[in-house]
Coordinates of C-alpha atoms and ligand atoms in Angstrom, one line a residue:
M1 CA -9.4 -13.8 16.5
Q2 CA -12.0 -11.1 16.3
L3 CA -14.7 -13.7 16.9
N4 CA -13.0 -15.4 19.9
I5 CA -13.1 -12.4 22.2
P6 CA -16.9 -12.0 22.2
L7 CA -17.3 -15.7 22.3
V8 CA -15.1 -16.0 25.4
S9 CA -17.1 -13.1 26.9
F10 CA -20.3 -14.9 26.1
I11 CA -19.2 -18.1 27.8
A12 CA -17.9 -16.2 30.8
L13 CA -21.0 -14.1 31.1
A14 CA -23.3 -17.1 30.6
F15 CA -21.4 -19.0 33.3
T16 CA -21.5 -16.1 35.7
A17 CA -25.1 -15.6 35.0
V18 CA -25.9 -19.2 35.6
A19 CA -23.8 -19.3 38.7
A20 CA -25.4 -16.2 40.1
N21 CA -28.9 -17.5 39.2
A22 CA -28.2 -20.9 40.7
T23 CA -28.1 -19.4 44.2
T24 CA -31.4 -17.6 43.8
N25 CA -33.3 -19.2 41.0
T26 CA -32.7 -22.6 39.2
S27 CA -34.4 -21.4 36.0
S28 CA -31.9 -20.7 33.2
S29 CA -34.4 -19.3 30.7
V30 CA -33.5 -15.7 31.5
V31 CA -29.8 -16.4 30.9
S32 CA -30.2 -17.7 27.4
T33 CA -32.3 -14.8 26.1
K34 CA -30.0 -12.1 27.6
T35 CA -26.7 -13.5 26.4
V36 CA -27.7 -14.0 22.8
T37 CA -27.0 -10.3 22.2
Y38 CA -23.3 -10.8 22.8
C39 CA -22.9 -12.9 19.7
P40 CA -21.7 -10.8 16.6
T41 CA -24.4 -10.9 13.9
T42 CA -22.4 -9.0 11.2
T43 CA -18.9 -9.2 9.7
P44 CA -16.6 -6.8 11.6
V45 CA -15.7 -3.6 9.7
P46 CA -11.9 -3.5 9.0
V47 CA -10.1 -1.1 11.2
C48 CA -8.2 1.5 9.1
P49 CA -4.8 2.5 10.5
P50 CA -4.4 6.1 11.5
L51 CA -3.1 8.5 8.9
T52 CA -0.2 9.4 11.2
Q53 CA 1.3 6.0 10.2
T54 CA 1.5 7.1 6.5
I55 CA 4.4 8.8 4.7
P56 CA 4.4 10.5 1.2
L57 CA 5.3 8.5 -1.8
R58 CA 7.6 11.1 -3.4
R59 CA 8.1 11.3 -7.2
M60 CA 11.2 12.6 -9.0
W61 CA 11.9 13.0 -12.8
N62 CA 15.1 13.3 -14.7
G63 CA 14.5 14.6 -18.3
D64 CA 18.0 13.7 -19.5
L65 CA 17.6 10.1 -18.5
T66 CA 13.8 10.1 -19.1
S67 CA 13.6 8.4 -15.7
H68 CA 11.1 8.6 -12.9
F69 CA 12.2 7.7 -9.4
Y70 CA 10.0 7.1 -6.4
S71 CA 11.1 7.1 -2.7
T72 CA 9.7 7.5 0.8
Y73 CA 13.1 8.3 2.2
G74 CA 14.2 11.9 2.5
L75 CA 18.0 11.3 2.3
E76 CA 17.5 9.3 -0.9
V77 CA 15.4 12.1 -2.4
A78 CA 18.1 14.6 -1.5
Q79 CA 20.8 12.3 -3.1
F80 CA 18.8 12.0 -6.3
G81 CA 18.3 15.7 -6.3
T82 CA 22.1 16.0 -6.8
Q83 CA 21.9 13.6 -9.8
G84 CA 19.6 15.6 -12.1
Y85 CA 16.3 14.5 -10.6
S86 CA 13.7 17.1 -9.6
E87 CA 10.8 16.5 -7.3
E88 CA 7.2 16.4 -8.5
P89 CA 4.0 16.1 -6.5
P90 CA 3.8 13.1 -4.2
Q91 CA 1.7 10.2 -5.4
G92 CA -0.3 9.6 -2.3
R93 CA 0.8 8.2 1.0
V94 CA 2.0 4.7 2.0
Y95 CA 2.5 3.1 5.4
A96 CA 5.9 3.2 7.0
T97 CA 5.4 -0.1 8.7
Q98 CA 3.3 -3.1 7.6
V99 CA -0.2 -2.8 9.0
D100 CA -3.1 -5.2 8.6
G101 CA -4.4 -5.3 5.0
T102 CA -1.2 -3.9 3.4
V103 CA 1.6 -5.4 1.3
P104 CA 5.1 -4.2 0.5
L105 CA 5.8 -1.9 -2.5
W106 CA 8.9 -3.6 -3.9
R107 CA 11.5 -1.8 -6.0
C108 CA 14.4 -2.7 -8.3
N109 CA 16.4 -1.1 -11.1
L110 CA 16.0 -2.3 -14.6
N111 CA 19.4 -0.7 -15.4
Q112 CA 20.7 -1.5 -18.9
G113 CA 23.5 1.1 -18.7
T114 CA 23.1 4.9 -18.5
P115 CA 20.9 6.4 -19.8
Q116 CA 18.9 3.2 -19.8
I117 CA 17.7 3.4 -16.2
D118 CA 14.3 2.4 -15.3
Y119 CA 13.1 2.1 -11.7
F120 CA 10.5 -0.6 -11.4
Y121 CA 7.9 -0.8 -8.5
T122 CA 5.3 -3.5 -7.8
A123 CA 3.2 -4.8 -5.0
D124 CA 3.0 -8.2 -6.6
A125 CA 5.7 -10.4 -4.9
A126 CA 5.7 -13.0 -7.7
E127 CA 6.2 -10.3 -10.4
F128 CA 8.9 -8.7 -8.3
Q129 CA 10.8 -12.1 -8.0
A130 CA 10.4 -12.7 -11.7
Q131 CA 11.9 -9.3 -12.5
V132 CA 14.8 -9.8 -10.1
A133 CA 15.4 -13.3 -11.6
G134 CA 15.5 -11.5 -15.0
G135 CA 18.2 -9.1 -13.9
C136 CA 16.4 -6.3 -12.2
Q137 CA 18.8 -5.0 -9.5
V138 CA 17.3 -4.9 -6.0
M139 CA 18.0 -1.5 -4.4
P140 CA 18.8 -1.2 -0.7
D141 CA 15.7 -0.9 1.4
P142 CA 15.6 2.5 3.3
A143 CA 16.1 0.7 6.6
A144 CA 17.3 3.9 8.1
A145 CA 13.8 5.2 7.6
G146 CA 12.4 2.2 9.5
I147 CA 11.2 0.5 6.3
S148 CA 12.3 -3.1 6.1
Q149 CA 10.7 -4.3 2.8
G150 CA 10.4 -2.3 -0.4
I151 CA 9.8 1.4 0.1
G152 CA 6.6 1.2 2.2
Y153 CA 3.3 -0.6 2.3
L154 CA 0.0 -0.1 0.5
H155 CA -3.4 -1.7 0.2
P156 CA -3.8 -4.4 -2.5
R157 CA -7.5 -3.6 -2.6
P158 CA -9.5 -0.3 -2.4
Q159 CA -10.2 0.1 1.3
C160 CA -9.7 2.8 3.9
N161 CA -10.4 5.5 1.3
A162 CA -7.3 4.5 -0.7
V163 CA -7.1 5.5 -4.4
P164 CA -5.5 3.7 -7.3
L165 CA -1.8 4.1 -8.0
Y166 CA -1.7 3.6 -11.8
R167 CA 1.2 2.1 -13.6
L168 CA 2.2 3.1 -17.1
Y169 CA 5.2 2.1 -19.2
S170 CA 7.1 3.8 -22.1
S171 CA 9.3 1.5 -24.1
A172 CA 10.6 4.5 -26.1
R173 CA 11.7 6.1 -22.8
F174 CA 12.5 2.9 -21.0
D175 CA 10.5 4.3 -18.1
H176 CA 7.9 3.0 -15.6
F177 CA 5.6 5.8 -14.6
Y178 CA 3.2 5.8 -11.6
T179 CA 0.5 8.3 -10.8
I180 CA -2.7 8.8 -8.8
N181 CA -3.7 11.6 -11.1
E182 CA -6.4 10.3 -13.5
T183 CA -6.0 13.3 -15.9
E184 CA -2.2 12.9 -16.0
R185 CA -2.7 9.1 -16.6
Q186 CA -5.1 9.7 -19.5
N187 CA -3.0 12.4 -21.1
N188 CA 0.0 10.2 -21.2
I189 CA -2.0 7.3 -22.6
N190 CA -3.6 9.6 -25.2
T191 CA -0.2 10.8 -26.5
G192 CA 0.7 7.2 -27.2
L193 CA 4.0 7.7 -25.3
Y194 CA 3.0 5.5 -22.4
A195 CA 1.0 2.3 -22.3
D196 CA -1.5 1.5 -19.5
Q197 CA -0.2 -1.2 -17.2
G198 CA -3.1 -1.3 -14.7
I199 CA -3.1 -0.6 -11.0
T200 CA -0.1 -1.2 -8.8
G201 CA -2.1 -0.9 -5.5
Y202 CA -4.1 1.6 -3.5
V203 CA -2.6 4.5 -1.6
I204 CA -3.9 7.0 0.8
P205 CA -4.7 10.4 -1.0
N206 CA -2.3 13.2 -0.3
Ligands
NAG1 C1 -37.3 -17.7 38.7 O1 -37.3 -17.3 37.4 C2 -38.5 -17.4 36.6 C3 -38.2 -17.1 35.2 O2 -37.7 -15.8 35.0 C4 -39.6 -16.6 37.3 O3 -40.8 -16.8 36.6 C5 -39.7 -16.9 38.8 O4 -40.6 -16.1 39.4 C6 -38.4 -16.9 39.5 N1 -38.5 -17.4 40.8 C7 -37.9 -16.7 41.8 C8 -38.1 -17.4 43.1 O5 -37.3 -15.7 41.7
NAG2 C1 -3.4 16.3 -12.6 O1 -2.7 16.3 -13.8 C2 -3.1 17.4 -14.6 C3 -2.5 17.2 -16.0 O2 -1.1 17.0 -15.8 C4 -2.7 18.7 -13.9 O3 -3.1 19.8 -14.7 C5 -3.4 18.8 -12.6 O4 -2.9 19.9 -11.9 C6 -3.1 17.5 -11.8 N1 -3.9 17.5 -10.5 C7 -3.3 17.4 -9.3 C8 -4.3 17.4 -8.2 O5 -2.1 17.3 -9.2

């Protein structure tokens, strides 16, 4: 669509120029050289959404259940706060509504009975569907927070200054762990407690 607007303008301008010239001068050589500048010569730079459209990706931890929990919805954070979870630093910011160049961050619960609770998050729709098919329980979307899919939206690629949201997994703890902190990620891999599971997506820095 980006291309069509200048193109339409080009045609309109060319037509206007020809029409205007036709009354005074039948030569169209001036028209063609002038209007060439309206054609885009480079790929348009992606427009990054304003930061005012982002919300914190909040992280919580329950040591008794060895369970991390992530949410963008204040009431949910408050509710988990009454269930033994304490809040940790937010792991960047995600978009509250889906904007160009973003995908939903899906969530489900790999609950195998308390304390075997593991909240799982992914931006890969196929992986999410496979987990759900395998028994991962879909949690209600925080629709009250205006989020209709998952818990928000993030970039699948590094753009708009977004940083990697790393995913780690501990089978001993039955816990998926997400962080934007490179040191924290490396420390947890070095101890052998968590295994590197790559990058979930890219979030806006805090
Ligand atoms: C018509 O346009 C041509 C090309 O720009 C120019 O050389 C010529 O002098 C113009 N004639 C008139 C009558 O304006
Ligand atoms: C990153 O993690 C390290 C190790 O846990 C911690 O000392 C540091 O304060 C963290 N940095 C930020 C910006 O949170």
